[in-house]
Amino acid sequence: MRVVNSDISATAVRPDQFPTDGLPEFVFVGRSNVGKSSLINAMASRKALARTSGSPGKTRTINFFKISVMQGEPGAEPGNAKAPPTDLYFVDLPGYGYAKVSRSESQKWGAMIEGYLKKRPQIKYIIMLLDIRHEPSAKDMELFEWLKHYNYNVIVIATKSDKLKRSQIPKHVAQLRRALGVNVLPFSSETLAGRDELWALMSAEISS
Ligand code: GTP
Ligand code: MG
């Protein structure tokens, strides 16, 4: 897929602020600092569409990015296209497991995120991010089981693969695959490793 346009469409903390046009949504979830916003930028071939930060807890609202795609290579320049692009949303969620957030604030976020996930039939895929260097946490496992229970299409990504020696990547991916019982795709927002593969997986749910 080739991204021909991307922009922030909505920043929401309540359902009445969610987009109402019914476009397909691809949602990125995972613990704070795992690289959700960075991955959105990598997928959109943009440097700072979604704001990122070295300290956890950067994203605090539900952010909807409208992405227009066409068939073709992800990084390619827009050409003389005949077919119109297809629109979809990338949805960036606040991360969990951020220690500095108070219990009541973290419960409020949990309710906000659950309120979004449970009432969006247009969600096509939930892309769950795990750090390639670490075992899944109890919270990661809880979320994964919850997503499976509600029958979402889930893609699991192992982020920050550039932090490992290339020879170490398969071992870490296999560990995560064993823990979750599903395929895991290594990804790096730095080197863009995994970007084409993730677009290929998602394109099954993108009609154009
Ligand atoms: P919250 O918004 O707090 O939930 O975090 P997030 O999951 O959106 O993480 P974010 O994309 O802001 O990235 C957190 C930090 O990890 C930033 O310093 C990024 O530069 C860094 N980072 C993200 N992805 C990668 C990656 O693939 N490789 C490397 N080396 N660093 C990464
Ligand atoms: Mg973020």
JSON list of N, CA and C in Angstrom, two decimals, residues 117-171:
[
{"chain": "A", "resi": 117, "resn": "LEU", "atom": "N", "xyz": [-13.33, 0.60, 22.26]},
{"chain": "A", "resi": 117, "resn": "LEU", "atom": "CA", "xyz": [-13.16, -0.69, 21.59]},
{"chain": "A", "resi": 117, "resn": "LEU", "atom": "C", "xyz": [-14.47, -1.46, 21.46]},
{"chain": "A", "resi": 118, "resn": "LYS", "atom": "N", "xyz": [-15.31, -1.35, 22.48]},
{"chain": "A", "resi": 118, "resn": "LYS", "atom": "CA", "xyz": [-16.53, -2.18, 22.50]},
{"chain": "A", "resi": 118, "resn": "LYS", "atom": "C", "xyz": [-17.64, -1.66, 21.60]},
{"chain": "A", "resi": 119, "resn": "LYS", "atom": "N", "xyz": [-17.52, -0.42, 21.17]},
{"chain": "A", "resi": 119, "resn": "LYS", "atom": "CA", "xyz": [-18.65, 0.16, 20.41]},
{"chain": "A", "resi": 119, "resn": "LYS", "atom": "C", "xyz": [-18.26, 0.59, 19.01]},
{"chain": "A", "resi": 120, "resn": "ARG", "atom": "N", "xyz": [-17.29, -0.08, 18.40]},
{"chain": "A", "resi": 120, "resn": "ARG", "atom": "CA", "xyz": [-16.84, 0.32, 17.08]},
{"chain": "A", "resi": 120, "resn": "ARG", "atom": "C", "xyz": [-16.84, -0.87, 16.14]},
{"chain": "A", "resi": 121, "resn": "PRO", "atom": "N", "xyz": [-17.97, -1.17, 15.52]},
{"chain": "A", "resi": 121, "resn": "PRO", "atom": "CA", "xyz": [-18.01, -2.29, 14.57]},
{"chain": "A", "resi": 121, "resn": "PRO", "atom": "C", "xyz": [-17.07, -2.05, 13.38]},
{"chain": "A", "resi": 122, "resn": "GLN", "atom": "N", "xyz": [-16.66, -0.80, 13.14]},
{"chain": "A", "resi": 122, "resn": "GLN", "atom": "CA", "xyz": [-15.77, -0.53, 11.99]},
{"chain": "A", "resi": 122, "resn": "GLN", "atom": "C", "xyz": [-14.32, -0.87, 12.28]},
{"chain": "A", "resi": 123, "resn": "ILE", "atom": "N", "xyz": [-14.01, -1.35, 13.49]},
{"chain": "A", "resi": 123, "resn": "ILE", "atom": "CA", "xyz": [-12.63, -1.77, 13.76]},
{"chain": "A", "resi": 123, "resn": "ILE", "atom": "C", "xyz": [-12.33, -3.03, 12.95]},
{"chain": "A", "resi": 124, "resn": "LYS", "atom": "N", "xyz": [-11.31, -2.94, 12.09]},
{"chain": "A", "resi": 124, "resn": "LYS", "atom": "CA", "xyz": [-10.94, -4.07, 11.23]},
{"chain": "A", "resi": 124, "resn": "LYS", "atom": "C", "xyz": [-9.84, -4.91, 11.85]},
{"chain": "A", "resi": 125, "resn": "TYR", "atom": "N", "xyz": [-8.88, -4.23, 12.43]},
{"chain": "A", "resi": 125, "resn": "TYR", "atom": "CA", "xyz": [-7.77, -4.93, 13.06]},
{"chain": "A", "resi": 125, "resn": "TYR", "atom": "C", "xyz": [-7.35, -4.19, 14.32]},
{"chain": "A", "resi": 126, "resn": "ILE", "atom": "N", "xyz": [-6.95, -4.96, 15.32]},
{"chain": "A", "resi": 126, "resn": "ILE", "atom": "CA", "xyz": [-6.26, -4.38, 16.46]},
{"chain": "A", "resi": 126, "resn": "ILE", "atom": "C", "xyz": [-4.82, -4.83, 16.36]},
{"chain": "A", "resi": 127, "resn": "ILE", "atom": "N", "xyz": [-3.92, -3.88, 16.31]},
{"chain": "A", "resi": 127, "resn": "ILE", "atom": "CA", "xyz": [-2.50, -4.19, 16.19]},
{"chain": "A", "resi": 127, "resn": "ILE", "atom": "C", "xyz": [-1.89, -4.01, 17.56]},
{"chain": "A", "resi": 128, "resn": "MET", "atom": "N", "xyz": [-1.50, -5.14, 18.15]},
{"chain": "A", "resi": 128, "resn": "MET", "atom": "CA", "xyz": [-0.97, -5.10, 19.51]},
{"chain": "A", "resi": 128, "resn": "MET", "atom": "C", "xyz": [0.55, -5.10, 19.47]},
{"chain": "A", "resi": 129, "resn": "LEU", "atom": "N", "xyz": [1.15, -4.15, 20.18]},
{"chain": "A", "resi": 129, "resn": "LEU", "atom": "CA", "xyz": [2.60, -3.99, 20.14]},
{"chain": "A", "resi": 129, "resn": "LEU", "atom": "C", "xyz": [3.23, -4.49, 21.43]},
{"chain": "A", "resi": 130, "resn": "LEU", "atom": "N", "xyz": [4.31, -5.26, 21.26]},
{"chain": "A", "resi": 130, "resn": "LEU", "atom": "CA", "xyz": [5.12, -5.71, 22.40]},
{"chain": "A", "resi": 130, "resn": "LEU", "atom": "C", "xyz": [6.57, -5.34, 22.09]},
{"chain": "A", "resi": 131, "resn": "ASP", "atom": "N", "xyz": [7.34, -5.03, 23.11]},
{"chain": "A", "resi": 131, "resn": "ASP", "atom": "CA", "xyz": [8.76, -4.74, 22.93]},
{"chain": "A", "resi": 131, "resn": "ASP", "atom": "C", "xyz": [9.49, -6.06, 22.68]},
{"chain": "A", "resi": 132, "resn": "ILE", "atom": "N", "xyz": [10.22, -6.14, 21.59]},
{"chain": "A", "resi": 132, "resn": "ILE", "atom": "CA", "xyz": [10.88, -7.40, 21.20]},
{"chain": "A", "resi": 132, "resn": "ILE", "atom": "C", "xyz": [11.85, -7.90, 22.27]},
{"chain": "A", "resi": 133, "resn": "ARG", "atom": "N", "xyz": [12.30, -7.01, 23.15]},
{"chain": "A", "resi": 133, "resn": "ARG", "atom": "CA", "xyz": [13.32, -7.39, 24.13]},
{"chain": "A", "resi": 133, "resn": "ARG", "atom": "C", "xyz": [12.74, -8.02, 25.39]},
{"chain": "A", "resi": 134, "resn": "HIS", "atom": "N", "xyz": [11.40, -7.91, 25.58]},
{"chain": "A", "resi": 134, "resn": "HIS", "atom": "CA", "xyz": [10.81, -8.33, 26.86]},
{"chain": "A", "resi": 134, "resn": "HIS", "atom": "C", "xyz": [9.71, -9.37, 26.70]},
{"chain": "A", "resi": 135, "resn": "GLU", "atom": "N", "xyz": [9.57, -10.20, 27.71]},
{"chain": "A", "resi": 135, "resn": "GLU", "atom": "CA", "xyz": [8.41, -11.10, 27.80]},
{"chain": "A", "resi": 135, "resn": "GLU", "atom": "C", "xyz": [7.16, -10.25, 27.94]},
{"chain": "A", "resi": 136, "resn": "PRO", "atom": "N", "xyz": [6.01, -10.73, 27.48]},
{"chain": "A", "resi": 136, "resn": "PRO", "atom": "CA", "xyz": [4.77, -9.97, 27.69]},
{"chain": "A", "resi": 136, "resn": "PRO", "atom": "C", "xyz": [4.50, -9.82, 29.20]},
{"chain": "A", "resi": 137, "resn": "SER", "atom": "N", "xyz": [4.00, -8.66, 29.59]},
{"chain": "A", "resi": 137, "resn": "SER", "atom": "CA", "xyz": [3.66, -8.44, 31.00]},
{"chain": "A", "resi": 137, "resn": "SER", "atom": "C", "xyz": [2.29, -9.05, 31.28]},
{"chain": "A", "resi": 138, "resn": "ALA", "atom": "N", "xyz": [1.92, -9.09, 32.57]},
{"chain": "A", "resi": 138, "resn": "ALA", "atom": "CA", "xyz": [0.59, -9.59, 32.94]},
{"chain": "A", "resi": 138, "resn": "ALA", "atom": "C", "xyz": [-0.48, -8.75, 32.26]},
{"chain": "A", "resi": 139, "resn": "LYS", "atom": "N", "xyz": [-0.25, -7.45, 32.19]},
{"chain": "A", "resi": 139, "resn": "LYS", "atom": "CA", "xyz": [-1.23, -6.54, 31.54]},
{"chain": "A", "resi": 139, "resn": "LYS", "atom": "C", "xyz": [-1.33, -6.84, 30.04]},
{"chain": "A", "resi": 140, "resn": "ASP", "atom": "N", "xyz": [-0.18, -7.11, 29.41]},
{"chain": "A", "resi": 140, "resn": "ASP", "atom": "CA", "xyz": [-0.20, -7.47, 27.98]},
{"chain": "A", "resi": 140, "resn": "ASP", "atom": "C", "xyz": [-1.05, -8.73, 27.78]},
{"chain": "A", "resi": 141, "resn": "MET", "atom": "N", "xyz": [-0.82, -9.73, 28.63]},
{"chain": "A", "resi": 141, "resn": "MET", "atom": "CA", "xyz": [-1.54, -11.00, 28.48]},
{"chain": "A", "resi": 141, "resn": "MET", "atom": "C", "xyz": [-3.04, -10.81, 28.71]},
{"chain": "A", "resi": 142, "resn": "GLU", "atom": "N", "xyz": [-3.36, -9.98, 29.71]},
{"chain": "A", "resi": 142, "resn": "GLU", "atom": "CA", "xyz": [-4.76, -9.71, 30.02]},
{"chain": "A", "resi": 142, "resn": "GLU", "atom": "C", "xyz": [-5.46, -9.06, 28.81]},
{"chain": "A", "resi": 143, "resn": "LEU", "atom": "N", "xyz": [-4.79, -8.08, 28.22]},
{"chain": "A", "resi": 143, "resn": "LEU", "atom": "CA", "xyz": [-5.37, -7.39, 27.06]},
{"chain": "A", "resi": 143, "resn": "LEU", "atom": "C", "xyz": [-5.52, -8.36, 25.90]},
{"chain": "A", "resi": 144, "resn": "PHE", "atom": "N", "xyz": [-4.48, -9.17, 25.67]},
{"chain": "A", "resi": 144, "resn": "PHE", "atom": "CA", "xyz": [-4.52, -10.12, 24.55]},
{"chain": "A", "resi": 144, "resn": "PHE", "atom": "C", "xyz": [-5.68, -11.10, 24.70]},
{"chain": "A", "resi": 145, "resn": "GLU", "atom": "N", "xyz": [-5.86, -11.62, 25.93]},
{"chain": "A", "resi": 145, "resn": "GLU", "atom": "CA", "xyz": [-6.96, -12.56, 26.17]},
{"chain": "A", "resi": 145, "resn": "GLU", "atom": "C", "xyz": [-8.31, -11.86, 25.97]},
{"chain": "A", "resi": 146, "resn": "TRP", "atom": "N", "xyz": [-8.40, -10.63, 26.41]},
{"chain": "A", "resi": 146, "resn": "TRP", "atom": "CA", "xyz": [-9.64, -9.84, 26.26]},
{"chain": "A", "resi": 146, "resn": "TRP", "atom": "C", "xyz": [-9.96, -9.66, 24.77]},
{"chain": "A", "resi": 147, "resn": "LEU", "atom": "N", "xyz": [-8.96, -9.34, 23.98]},
{"chain": "A", "resi": 147, "resn": "LEU", "atom": "CA", "xyz": [-9.16, -9.12, 22.54]},
{"chain": "A", "resi": 147, "resn": "LEU", "atom": "C", "xyz": [-9.61, -10.42, 21.86]},
{"chain": "A", "resi": 148, "resn": "LYS", "atom": "N", "xyz": [-9.00, -11.53, 22.28]},
{"chain": "A", "resi": 148, "resn": "LYS", "atom": "CA", "xyz": [-9.38, -12.82, 21.69]},
{"chain": "A", "resi": 148, "resn": "LYS", "atom": "C", "xyz": [-10.80, -13.19, 22.09]},
{"chain": "A", "resi": 149, "resn": "HIS", "atom": "N", "xyz": [-11.13, -12.94, 23.35]},
{"chain": "A", "resi": 149, "resn": "HIS", "atom": "CA", "xyz": [-12.47, -13.25, 23.86]},
{"chain": "A", "resi": 149, "resn": "HIS", "atom": "C", "xyz": [-13.54, -12.52, 23.05]},
{"chain": "A", "resi": 150, "resn": "TYR", "atom": "N", "xyz": [-13.26, -11.29, 22.67]},
{"chain": "A", "resi": 150, "resn": "TYR", "atom": "CA", "xyz": [-14.24, -10.52, 21.90]},
{"chain": "A", "resi": 150, "resn": "TYR", "atom": "C", "xyz": [-14.06, -10.67, 20.38]},
{"chain": "A", "resi": 151, "resn": "ASN", "atom": "N", "xyz": [-13.20, -11.64, 20.00]},
{"chain": "A", "resi": 151, "resn": "ASN", "atom": "CA", "xyz": [-13.07, -12.01, 18.58]},
{"chain": "A", "resi": 151, "resn": "ASN", "atom": "C", "xyz": [-12.57, -10.91, 17.65]},
{"chain": "A", "resi": 152, "resn": "TYR", "atom": "N", "xyz": [-11.73, -10.05, 18.14]},
{"chain": "A", "resi": 152, "resn": "TYR", "atom": "CA", "xyz": [-11.11, -9.06, 17.25]},
{"chain": "A", "resi": 152, "resn": "TYR", "atom": "C", "xyz": [-10.08, -9.76, 16.36]},
{"chain": "A", "resi": 153, "resn": "ASN", "atom": "N", "xyz": [-9.86, -9.21, 15.17]},
{"chain": "A", "resi": 153, "resn": "ASN", "atom": "CA", "xyz": [-8.70, -9.61, 14.38]},
{"chain": "A", "resi": 153, "resn": "ASN", "atom": "C", "xyz": [-7.49, -8.94, 15.02]},
{"chain": "A", "resi": 154, "resn": "VAL", "atom": "N", "xyz": [-6.54, -9.75, 15.47]},
{"chain": "A", "resi": 154, "resn": "VAL", "atom": "CA", "xyz": [-5.38, -9.17, 16.15]},
{"chain": "A", "resi": 154, "resn": "VAL", "atom": "C", "xyz": [-4.11, -9.48, 15.37]},
{"chain": "A", "resi": 155, "resn": "ILE", "atom": "N", "xyz": [-3.27, -8.47, 15.21]},
{"chain": "A", "resi": 155, "resn": "ILE", "atom": "CA", "xyz": [-1.92, -8.67, 14.66]},
{"chain": "A", "resi": 155, "resn": "ILE", "atom": "C", "xyz": [-0.96, -8.29, 15.79]},
{"chain": "A", "resi": 156, "resn": "VAL", "atom": "N", "xyz": [-0.01, -9.16, 16.09]},
{"chain": "A", "resi": 156, "resn": "VAL", "atom": "CA", "xyz": [0.96, -8.86, 17.15]},
{"chain": "A", "resi": 156, "resn": "VAL", "atom": "C", "xyz": [2.29, -8.46, 16.52]},
{"chain": "A", "resi": 157, "resn": "ILE", "atom": "N", "xyz": [2.80, -7.32, 16.98]},
{"chain": "A", "resi": 157, "resn": "ILE", "atom": "CA", "xyz": [4.05, -6.75, 16.47]},
{"chain": "A", "resi": 157, "resn": "ILE", "atom": "C", "xyz": [5.09, -6.74, 17.60]},
{"chain": "A", "resi": 158, "resn": "ALA", "atom": "N", "xyz": [6.31, -7.12, 17.27]},
{"chain": "A", "resi": 158, "resn": "ALA", "atom": "CA", "xyz": [7.42, -7.00, 18.22]},
{"chain": "A", "resi": 158, "resn": "ALA", "atom": "C", "xyz": [8.23, -5.77, 17.81]},
{"chain": "A", "resi": 159, "resn": "THR", "atom": "N", "xyz": [8.12, -4.70, 18.60]},
{"chain": "A", "resi": 159, "resn": "THR", "atom": "CA", "xyz": [8.71, -3.42, 18.21]},
{"chain": "A", "resi": 159, "resn": "THR", "atom": "C", "xyz": [10.19, -3.31, 18.59]},
{"chain": "A", "resi": 160, "resn": "LYS", "atom": "N", "xyz": [10.83, -2.31, 18.01]},
{"chain": "A", "resi": 160, "resn": "LYS", "atom": "CA", "xyz": [12.22, -1.93, 18.32]},
{"chain": "A", "resi": 160, "resn": "LYS", "atom": "C", "xyz": [13.20, -3.05, 17.98]},
{"chain": "A", "resi": 161, "resn": "SER", "atom": "N", "xyz": [12.96, -3.75, 16.87]},
{"chain": "A", "resi": 161, "resn": "SER", "atom": "CA", "xyz": [13.84, -4.86, 16.49]},
{"chain": "A", "resi": 161, "resn": "SER", "atom": "C", "xyz": [15.26, -4.38, 16.24]},
{"chain": "A", "resi": 162, "resn": "ASP", "atom": "N", "xyz": [15.43, -3.08, 15.94]},
{"chain": "A", "resi": 162, "resn": "ASP", "atom": "CA", "xyz": [16.79, -2.55, 15.71]},
{"chain": "A", "resi": 162, "resn": "ASP", "atom": "C", "xyz": [17.62, -2.53, 16.98]},
{"chain": "A", "resi": 163, "resn": "LYS", "atom": "N", "xyz": [16.97, -2.73, 18.14]},
{"chain": "A", "resi": 163, "resn": "LYS", "atom": "CA", "xyz": [17.71, -2.73, 19.41]},
{"chain": "A", "resi": 163, "resn": "LYS", "atom": "C", "xyz": [18.42, -4.07, 19.65]},
{"chain": "A", "resi": 164, "resn": "LEU", "atom": "N", "xyz": [18.09, -5.07, 18.85]},
{"chain": "A", "resi": 164, "resn": "LEU", "atom": "CA", "xyz": [18.74, -6.37, 18.99]},
{"chain": "A", "resi": 164, "resn": "LEU", "atom": "C", "xyz": [19.71, -6.60, 17.85]},
{"chain": "A", "resi": 165, "resn": "LYS", "atom": "N", "xyz": [20.69, -7.45, 18.11]},
{"chain": "A", "resi": 165, "resn": "LYS", "atom": "CA", "xyz": [21.53, -7.93, 17.00]},
{"chain": "A", "resi": 165, "resn": "LYS", "atom": "C", "xyz": [20.63, -8.73, 16.08]},
{"chain": "A", "resi": 166, "resn": "ARG", "atom": "N", "xyz": [20.86, -8.60, 14.79]},
{"chain": "A", "resi": 166, "resn": "ARG", "atom": "CA", "xyz": [20.03, -9.28, 13.81]},
{"chain": "A", "resi": 166, "resn": "ARG", "atom": "C", "xyz": [19.89, -10.78, 14.14]},
{"chain": "A", "resi": 167, "resn": "SER", "atom": "N", "xyz": [20.98, -11.39, 14.60]},
{"chain": "A", "resi": 167, "resn": "SER", "atom": "CA", "xyz": [20.96, -12.84, 14.86]},
{"chain": "A", "resi": 167, "resn": "SER", "atom": "C", "xyz": [20.08, -13.20, 16.07]},
{"chain": "A", "resi": 168, "resn": "GLN", "atom": "N", "xyz": [19.79, -12.21, 16.91]},
{"chain": "A", "resi": 168, "resn": "GLN", "atom": "CA", "xyz": [18.98, -12.46, 18.11]},
{"chain": "A", "resi": 168, "resn": "GLN", "atom": "C", "xyz": [17.47, -12.37, 17.84]},
{"chain": "A", "resi": 169, "resn": "ILE", "atom": "N", "xyz": [17.11, -11.76, 16.72]},
{"chain": "A", "resi": 169, "resn": "ILE", "atom": "CA", "xyz": [15.69, -11.46, 16.47]},
{"chain": "A", "resi": 169, "resn": "ILE", "atom": "C", "xyz": [14.81, -12.72, 16.43]},
{"chain": "A", "resi": 170, "resn": "PRO", "atom": "N", "xyz": [15.20, -13.76, 15.68]},
{"chain": "A", "resi": 170, "resn": "PRO", "atom": "CA", "xyz": [14.32, -14.94, 15.60]},
{"chain": "A", "resi": 170, "resn": "PRO", "atom": "C", "xyz": [14.03, -15.57, 16.97]},
{"chain": "A", "resi": 171, "resn": "LYS", "atom": "N", "xyz": [15.04, -15.60, 17.84]},
{"chain": "A", "resi": 171, "resn": "LYS", "atom": "CA", "xyz": [14.84, -16.20, 19.16]},
{"chain": "A", "resi": 171, "resn": "LYS", "atom": "C", "xyz": [13.80, -15.42, 19.96]}
]
